[in-house]
């Protein structure tokens, strides 16, 4: 990556300048060259994403998801998703399940079976868990792909338990949703530090060990830690209210960034202009973008 950066014409970031201005300035000083911060990208296409949620491209299962969300009180639901590739152990999934149920808070959980185990849930969920929570309308499970942007944008969703992937964090910020952080690999532990310690719009679940791949082998995070994080975020405490206030402040900052004249809108226009110059062959540099 360092070699690619040294040979590149410029760098594109999917965040926005006001999110971490000191880091952006440091990056410019250290790396030099062109730099465009054009995020959060979901906001540039939010209108089309919203329309997708109401047209015929939403299948029956997804309509059930939004019907369930519509039945919940505003700002009451915790959305739980760790990306499309992560596979927890059966033990960890049971701990998550018992923590969610024990919290008493409504939850929408995108859960995937451990590798080489049936998706039915019989081997990796507490007995009767799915049926019990669905009947009580307290929990809803998605065992597959989820329309995450639309879910986070729903008025009933107040919190998001996430692995701290960059796209998930940007999508949460554009929706003004507070976070429970559960980093697993790559740069995600750094992202957690940004969310919890710098931006102060989330609470850590207690994940401490870095994993090498998508099959998670780190020590199990126990239910009491998970449940404590859920109850802290989804409460009416002063701490929770302040975290939600910060999340909504970041949402406003993100929206300003993509408006005409905002930092991301301006950077995007500059990027398009630079690409036109490069394509027409009028530029002095013909190195790739990173």
mmCIF file of C-alpha atoms in Angstrom:
data_model
loop_
_atom_site.group_PDB
_atom_site.id
_atom_site.type_symbol
_atom_site.label_atom_id
_atom_site.label_comp_id
_atom_site.label_asym_id
_atom_site.label_seq_id
_atom_site.Cartn_x
_atom_site.Cartn_y
_atom_site.Cartn_z
ATOM 1 C CA UNK A 1 0.000 0.000 0.000
ATOM 2 C CA UNK A 2 2.828 2.420 0.839
ATOM 3 C CA UNK A 3 4.377 1.792 -2.575
ATOM 4 C CA UNK A 4 1.035 2.379 -4.297
ATOM 5 C CA UNK A 5 0.512 5.619 -2.371
ATOM 6 C CA UNK A 6 3.985 6.853 -3.280
ATOM 7 C CA UNK A 7 3.280 6.332 -6.998
ATOM 8 C CA UNK A 8 -0.301 7.595 -7.029
ATOM 9 C CA UNK A 9 -1.616 10.929 -8.246
ATOM 10 C CA UNK A 10 -3.944 11.315 -5.281
ATOM 11 C CA UNK A 11 -6.029 9.654 -2.584
ATOM 12 C CA UNK A 12 -9.823 9.418 -2.282
ATOM 13 C CA UNK A 13 -11.381 9.100 1.184
ATOM 14 C CA UNK A 14 -15.003 8.094 1.844
ATOM 15 C CA UNK A 15 -15.284 10.139 5.044
ATOM 16 C CA UNK A 16 -15.856 13.900 5.361
ATOM 17 C CA UNK A 17 -13.497 16.647 6.458
ATOM 18 C CA UNK A 18 -15.343 17.779 9.601
ATOM 19 C CA UNK A 19 -15.357 14.224 10.952
ATOM 20 C CA UNK A 20 -11.631 14.217 11.716
ATOM 21 C CA UNK A 21 -10.044 17.469 10.479
ATOM 22 C CA UNK A 22 -6.792 17.083 12.430
ATOM 23 C CA UNK A 23 -6.178 13.626 10.943
ATOM 24 C CA UNK A 24 -6.983 14.853 7.441
ATOM 25 C CA UNK A 25 -4.523 17.721 7.815
ATOM 26 C CA UNK A 26 -1.847 15.354 9.128
ATOM 27 C CA UNK A 27 -2.409 12.986 6.190
ATOM 28 C CA UNK A 28 -1.973 15.840 3.712
ATOM 29 C CA UNK A 29 1.233 16.987 5.371
ATOM 30 C CA UNK A 30 2.775 13.513 5.593
ATOM 31 C CA UNK A 31 1.768 12.127 2.195
ATOM 32 C CA UNK A 32 1.493 15.247 0.094
ATOM 33 C CA UNK A 33 -0.179 15.024 -3.298
ATOM 34 C CA UNK A 34 -3.862 15.329 -4.086
ATOM 35 C CA UNK A 35 -6.456 14.452 -1.454
ATOM 36 C CA UNK A 36 -10.241 14.284 -1.808
ATOM 37 C CA UNK A 37 -12.632 13.560 1.045
ATOM 38 C CA UNK A 38 -15.976 12.833 -0.647
ATOM 39 C CA UNK A 39 -18.111 11.076 1.965
ATOM 40 C CA UNK A 40 -20.373 9.979 3.351
ATOM 41 C CA UNK A 41 -21.160 8.449 -0.028
ATOM 42 C CA UNK A 42 -24.592 7.058 1.066
ATOM 43 C CA UNK A 43 -25.883 10.638 1.289
ATOM 44 C CA UNK A 44 -25.183 11.289 -2.391
ATOM 45 C CA UNK A 45 -27.551 8.475 -3.360
ATOM 46 C CA UNK A 46 -29.957 8.444 -0.388
ATOM 47 C CA UNK A 47 -32.972 9.464 -2.458
ATOM 48 C CA UNK A 48 -32.585 6.477 -4.803
ATOM 49 C CA UNK A 49 -31.884 4.148 -1.864
ATOM 50 C CA UNK A 50 -35.050 5.297 -0.096
ATOM 51 C CA UNK A 51 -37.139 4.746 -3.221
ATOM 52 C CA UNK A 52 -35.738 1.220 -3.492
ATOM 53 C CA UNK A 53 -37.158 0.433 -0.047
ATOM 54 C CA UNK A 54 -40.687 1.119 -1.275
ATOM 55 C CA UNK A 55 -40.680 -0.385 -4.772
ATOM 56 C CA UNK A 56 -41.114 -3.935 -6.032
ATOM 57 C CA UNK A 57 -37.408 -4.765 -5.749
ATOM 58 C CA UNK A 58 -37.946 -5.366 -2.003
ATOM 59 C CA UNK A 59 -38.839 -9.032 -1.636
ATOM 60 C CA UNK A 60 -41.351 -10.583 0.747
ATOM 61 C CA UNK A 61 -38.859 -11.295 3.525
ATOM 62 C CA UNK A 62 -37.579 -7.722 3.459
ATOM 63 C CA UNK A 63 -41.128 -6.365 3.568
ATOM 64 C CA UNK A 64 -41.585 -8.396 6.759
ATOM 65 C CA UNK A 65 -38.537 -6.627 8.199
ATOM 66 C CA UNK A 66 -39.975 -3.176 7.572
ATOM 67 C CA UNK A 67 -43.410 -4.246 8.753
ATOM 68 C CA UNK A 68 -41.816 -5.345 12.036
ATOM 69 C CA UNK A 69 -39.866 -2.080 12.307
ATOM 70 C CA UNK A 70 -43.058 -0.117 11.653
ATOM 71 C CA UNK A 71 -44.663 -1.893 14.623
ATOM 72 C CA UNK A 72 -41.964 -0.700 17.053
ATOM 73 C CA UNK A 73 -41.830 2.578 18.963
ATOM 74 C CA UNK A 74 -39.642 5.385 17.590
ATOM 75 C CA UNK A 75 -35.993 5.217 18.694
ATOM 76 C CA UNK A 76 -36.430 1.873 20.449
ATOM 77 C CA UNK A 77 -34.747 -0.800 18.281
ATOM 78 C CA UNK A 78 -31.146 -2.019 18.367
ATOM 79 C CA UNK A 79 -29.908 -3.155 14.942
ATOM 80 C CA UNK A 80 -27.203 -5.849 15.141
ATOM 81 C CA UNK A 81 -25.023 -6.704 12.139
ATOM 82 C CA UNK A 82 -21.360 -7.660 11.742
ATOM 83 C CA UNK A 83 -21.055 -7.418 7.964
ATOM 84 C CA UNK A 84 -21.660 -9.966 5.260
ATOM 85 C CA UNK A 85 -18.639 -12.231 5.757
ATOM 86 C CA UNK A 86 -18.146 -12.689 9.520
ATOM 87 C CA UNK A 87 -18.759 -16.127 11.035
ATOM 88 C CA UNK A 88 -18.881 -16.360 14.822
ATOM 89 C CA UNK A 89 -18.673 -19.608 16.775
ATOM 90 C CA UNK A 90 -21.895 -21.219 17.974
ATOM 91 C CA UNK A 91 -20.896 -20.335 21.533
ATOM 92 C CA UNK A 92 -20.500 -16.651 20.694
ATOM 93 C CA UNK A 93 -23.812 -16.536 18.853
ATOM 94 C CA UNK A 94 -25.592 -18.026 21.859
ATOM 95 C CA UNK A 95 -23.978 -15.422 24.121
ATOM 96 C CA UNK A 96 -25.174 -12.640 21.807
ATOM 97 C CA UNK A 97 -28.664 -14.137 21.678
ATOM 98 C CA UNK A 98 -28.974 -14.430 25.453
ATOM 99 C CA UNK A 99 -27.641 -10.901 25.933
ATOM 100 C CA UNK A 100 -30.137 -9.430 23.474
ATOM 101 C CA UNK A 101 -33.036 -11.300 25.020
ATOM 102 C CA UNK A 102 -31.879 -10.512 28.547
ATOM 103 C CA UNK A 103 -31.689 -6.788 27.822
ATOM 104 C CA UNK A 104 -35.423 -6.597 27.216
ATOM 105 C CA UNK A 105 -34.814 -4.149 24.346
ATOM 106 C CA UNK A 106 -36.302 -4.657 20.855
ATOM 107 C CA UNK A 107 -33.662 -5.897 18.418
ATOM 108 C CA UNK A 108 -33.218 -6.638 14.725
ATOM 109 C CA UNK A 109 -30.343 -9.091 14.324
ATOM 110 C CA UNK A 110 -28.662 -10.061 11.056
ATOM 111 C CA UNK A 111 -27.208 -13.396 12.146
ATOM 112 C CA UNK A 112 -25.337 -15.981 10.128
ATOM 113 C CA UNK A 113 -24.610 -19.560 11.096
ATOM 114 C CA UNK A 114 -21.089 -20.709 11.933
ATOM 115 C CA UNK A 115 -19.207 -22.247 9.026
ATOM 116 C CA UNK A 116 -20.466 -25.716 7.996
ATOM 117 C CA UNK A 117 -23.537 -25.491 10.264
ATOM 118 C CA UNK A 118 -27.156 -25.242 9.124
ATOM 119 C CA UNK A 119 -28.717 -21.771 8.959
ATOM 120 C CA UNK A 120 -31.826 -23.043 10.784
ATOM 121 C CA UNK A 121 -30.454 -21.939 14.143
ATOM 122 C CA UNK A 122 -31.192 -25.169 15.991
ATOM 123 C CA UNK A 123 -27.504 -25.793 16.702
ATOM 124 C CA UNK A 124 -26.415 -22.253 17.556
ATOM 125 C CA UNK A 125 -29.345 -20.417 19.142
ATOM 126 C CA UNK A 126 -30.958 -21.001 22.558
ATOM 127 C CA UNK A 127 -33.946 -23.327 22.346
ATOM 128 C CA UNK A 128 -37.061 -21.494 21.169
ATOM 129 C CA UNK A 129 -35.209 -18.181 20.882
ATOM 130 C CA UNK A 130 -36.392 -17.104 17.442
ATOM 131 C CA UNK A 131 -40.013 -18.195 17.857
ATOM 132 C CA UNK A 132 -40.274 -16.731 21.359
ATOM 133 C CA UNK A 133 -38.989 -13.303 20.394
ATOM 134 C CA UNK A 134 -40.947 -13.135 17.164
ATOM 135 C CA UNK A 135 -44.173 -14.038 18.980
ATOM 136 C CA UNK A 136 -43.529 -11.326 21.578
ATOM 137 C CA UNK A 137 -42.576 -8.911 18.748
ATOM 138 C CA UNK A 138 -39.424 -8.110 20.697
ATOM 139 C CA UNK A 139 -36.881 -9.498 18.262
ATOM 140 C CA UNK A 140 -36.536 -10.156 14.531
ATOM 141 C CA UNK A 141 -33.825 -12.287 12.893
ATOM 142 C CA UNK A 142 -32.518 -11.932 9.345
ATOM 143 C CA UNK A 143 -30.483 -14.914 8.143
ATOM 144 C CA UNK A 144 -29.067 -13.433 4.989
ATOM 145 C CA UNK A 145 -28.553 -10.087 3.294
ATOM 146 C CA UNK A 146 -30.129 -7.025 4.908
ATOM 147 C CA UNK A 147 -30.960 -3.615 3.343
ATOM 148 C CA UNK A 148 -28.788 -1.880 5.918
ATOM 149 C CA UNK A 149 -29.037 1.733 4.748
ATOM 150 C CA UNK A 150 -32.836 1.601 4.782
ATOM 151 C CA UNK A 151 -32.881 -0.143 8.168
ATOM 152 C CA UNK A 152 -30.605 2.451 9.773
ATOM 153 C CA UNK A 153 -32.750 5.197 8.275
ATOM 154 C CA UNK A 154 -35.935 3.809 9.873
ATOM 155 C CA UNK A 155 -37.335 5.997 12.699
ATOM 156 C CA UNK A 156 -37.629 3.058 15.110
ATOM 157 C CA UNK A 157 -33.870 2.309 15.003
ATOM 158 C CA UNK A 158 -31.848 4.030 17.747
ATOM 159 C CA UNK A 159 -28.708 1.893 18.030
ATOM 160 C CA UNK A 160 -26.393 -0.233 15.905
ATOM 161 C CA UNK A 161 -24.100 -3.004 17.168
ATOM 162 C CA UNK A 162 -21.375 -3.203 14.521
ATOM 163 C CA UNK A 163 -17.967 -4.654 13.700
ATOM 164 C CA UNK A 164 -16.804 -1.097 12.910
ATOM 165 C CA UNK A 165 -16.304 -1.553 9.180
ATOM 166 C CA UNK A 166 -15.828 1.808 7.444
ATOM 167 C CA UNK A 167 -18.956 1.553 5.306
ATOM 168 C CA UNK A 168 -21.133 0.553 8.265
ATOM 169 C CA UNK A 169 -19.834 3.464 10.325
ATOM 170 C CA UNK A 170 -20.482 5.960 7.528
ATOM 171 C CA UNK A 171 -23.997 4.580 7.029
ATOM 172 C CA UNK A 172 -24.705 4.877 10.758
ATOM 173 C CA UNK A 173 -23.430 8.449 10.874
ATOM 174 C CA UNK A 174 -25.579 9.540 7.946
ATOM 175 C CA UNK A 175 -28.610 8.162 9.812
ATOM 176 C CA UNK A 176 -27.660 9.663 13.187
ATOM 177 C CA UNK A 177 -27.631 6.250 14.877
ATOM 178 C CA UNK A 178 -25.575 5.655 18.042
ATOM 179 C CA UNK A 179 -23.204 2.682 18.120
ATOM 180 C CA UNK A 180 -22.109 -0.348 20.101
ATOM 181 C CA UNK A 181 -18.645 -1.181 18.797
ATOM 182 C CA UNK A 182 -17.400 -4.756 18.347
ATOM 183 C CA UNK A 183 -14.219 -4.633 16.218
ATOM 184 C CA UNK A 184 -12.903 -7.929 14.838
ATOM 185 C CA UNK A 185 -10.026 -7.405 12.365
ATOM 186 C CA UNK A 186 -8.249 -5.048 9.978
ATOM 187 C CA UNK A 187 -8.369 -1.375 11.041
ATOM 188 C CA UNK A 188 -11.568 -1.839 13.057
ATOM 189 C CA UNK A 189 -9.969 -1.425 16.493
ATOM 190 C CA UNK A 190 -8.679 1.988 15.393
ATOM 191 C CA UNK A 191 -12.193 2.801 14.192
ATOM 192 C CA UNK A 192 -13.550 1.855 17.617
ATOM 193 C CA UNK A 193 -11.132 4.294 19.275
ATOM 194 C CA UNK A 194 -12.366 7.042 16.970
ATOM 195 C CA UNK A 195 -16.028 6.291 17.702
ATOM 196 C CA UNK A 196 -15.791 5.763 21.467
ATOM 197 C CA UNK A 197 -12.922 8.005 22.582
ATOM 198 C CA UNK A 198 -12.811 10.819 20.018
ATOM 199 C CA UNK A 199 -16.282 11.265 18.508
ATOM 200 C CA UNK A 200 -18.010 9.874 21.622
ATOM 201 C CA UNK A 201 -20.992 8.482 19.713
ATOM 202 C CA UNK A 202 -20.725 4.869 20.862
ATOM 203 C CA UNK A 203 -20.062 2.327 23.605
ATOM 204 C CA UNK A 204 -17.610 -0.589 23.401
ATOM 205 C CA UNK A 205 -19.022 -4.119 23.727
ATOM 206 C CA UNK A 206 -15.771 -5.558 25.075
ATOM 207 C CA UNK A 207 -14.042 -7.124 22.054
ATOM 208 C CA UNK A 208 -10.282 -7.065 22.720
ATOM 209 C CA UNK A 209 -8.555 -9.531 20.343
ATOM 210 C CA UNK A 210 -7.722 -9.065 16.665
ATOM 211 C CA UNK A 211 -8.684 -11.872 14.241
ATOM 212 C CA UNK A 212 -6.866 -12.908 11.070
ATOM 213 C CA UNK A 213 -9.915 -13.788 9.006
ATOM 214 C CA UNK A 214 -13.691 -13.893 8.768
ATOM 215 C CA UNK A 215 -14.029 -17.033 10.918
ATOM 216 C CA UNK A 216 -13.770 -15.463 14.351
ATOM 217 C CA UNK A 217 -11.450 -17.297 16.741
ATOM 218 C CA UNK A 218 -10.955 -14.643 19.440
ATOM 219 C CA UNK A 219 -12.110 -15.394 23.010
ATOM 220 C CA UNK A 220 -15.863 -15.320 23.490
ATOM 221 C CA UNK A 221 -17.317 -12.009 24.658
ATOM 222 C CA UNK A 222 -19.665 -13.040 27.447
ATOM 223 C CA UNK A 223 -23.324 -12.153 27.657
ATOM 224 C CA UNK A 224 -23.012 -9.896 30.719
ATOM 225 C CA UNK A 225 -20.612 -7.577 28.843
ATOM 226 C CA UNK A 226 -22.816 -7.501 25.761
ATOM 227 C CA UNK A 227 -26.014 -6.992 27.754
ATOM 228 C CA UNK A 228 -24.410 -4.208 29.776
ATOM 229 C CA UNK A 229 -23.446 -2.350 26.588
ATOM 230 C CA UNK A 230 -26.957 -2.782 25.156
ATOM 231 C CA UNK A 231 -28.652 -1.546 28.320
ATOM 232 C CA UNK A 232 -26.280 1.427 28.599
ATOM 233 C CA UNK A 233 -26.875 2.590 25.031
ATOM 234 C CA UNK A 234 -30.607 1.887 24.825
ATOM 235 C CA UNK A 235 -31.505 3.567 28.123
ATOM 236 C CA UNK A 236 -32.670 7.066 29.068
ATOM 237 C CA UNK A 237 -29.540 7.775 31.105
ATOM 238 C CA UNK A 238 -27.545 10.994 30.821
ATOM 239 C CA UNK A 239 -24.738 8.994 29.175
ATOM 240 C CA UNK A 240 -27.049 7.501 26.528
ATOM 241 C CA UNK A 241 -28.716 10.832 25.803
ATOM 242 C CA UNK A 242 -25.324 12.479 25.275
ATOM 243 C CA UNK A 243 -24.208 9.698 22.916
ATOM 244 C CA UNK A 244 -27.409 10.057 20.892
ATOM 245 C CA UNK A 245 -26.948 13.837 20.818
ATOM 246 C CA UNK A 246 -23.441 13.375 19.416
ATOM 247 C CA UNK A 247 -24.735 10.892 16.816
ATOM 248 C CA UNK A 248 -27.332 13.399 15.637
ATOM 249 C CA UNK A 249 -24.720 16.148 15.550
ATOM 250 C CA UNK A 250 -22.557 13.978 13.282
ATOM 251 C CA UNK A 251 -25.573 13.396 11.043
ATOM 252 C CA UNK A 252 -26.025 17.148 10.637
ATOM 253 C CA UNK A 253 -22.310 17.583 9.920
ATOM 254 C CA UNK A 254 -22.442 14.826 7.303
ATOM 255 C CA UNK A 255 -25.434 16.397 5.582
ATOM 256 C CA UNK A 256 -23.742 19.795 5.471
ATOM 257 C CA UNK A 257 -20.658 18.202 3.916
ATOM 258 C CA UNK A 258 -22.547 16.868 0.877
ATOM 259 C CA UNK A 259 -24.687 19.951 0.297
ATOM 260 C CA UNK A 260 -23.660 22.309 -2.485
ATOM 261 C CA UNK A 261 -20.701 24.272 -1.161
ATOM 262 C CA UNK A 262 -19.980 21.704 1.543
ATOM 263 C CA UNK A 263 -16.524 20.175 1.935
ATOM 264 C CA UNK A 264 -17.345 16.789 0.379
ATOM 265 C CA UNK A 265 -19.380 18.311 -2.445
ATOM 266 C CA UNK A 266 -16.505 20.679 -3.255
ATOM 267 C CA UNK A 267 -13.940 17.873 -3.123
ATOM 268 C CA UNK A 268 -16.104 15.719 -5.400
ATOM 269 C CA UNK A 269 -16.374 18.534 -7.947
ATOM 270 C CA UNK A 270 -12.587 19.015 -7.765
ATOM 271 C CA UNK A 271 -12.065 15.281 -8.272
ATOM 272 C CA UNK A 272 -14.315 15.244 -11.333
ATOM 273 C CA UNK A 273 -12.446 18.221 -12.780
ATOM 274 C CA UNK A 274 -9.094 16.549 -12.175
ATOM 275 C CA UNK A 275 -10.290 13.306 -13.769
ATOM 276 C CA UNK A 276 -11.480 15.199 -16.833
ATOM 277 C CA UNK A 277 -8.077 16.827 -17.168
ATOM 278 C CA UNK A 278 -6.309 13.477 -16.757
ATOM 279 C CA UNK A 279 -8.628 11.764 -19.248
ATOM 280 C CA UNK A 280 -8.162 14.484 -21.853
ATOM 281 C CA UNK A 281 -4.410 14.225 -21.390
ATOM 282 C CA UNK A 282 -3.902 17.807 -20.289
ATOM 283 C CA UNK A 283 -2.506 16.935 -16.890
ATOM 284 C CA UNK A 284 1.141 16.631 -16.005
ATOM 285 C CA UNK A 285 0.529 13.453 -13.990
ATOM 286 C CA UNK A 286 -0.859 10.175 -15.182
ATOM 287 C CA UNK A 287 -0.392 8.106 -12.039
ATOM 288 C CA UNK A 288 -3.306 6.095 -10.648
ATOM 289 C CA UNK A 289 -5.607 7.122 -7.816
ATOM 290 C CA UNK A 290 -5.598 5.211 -4.517
#
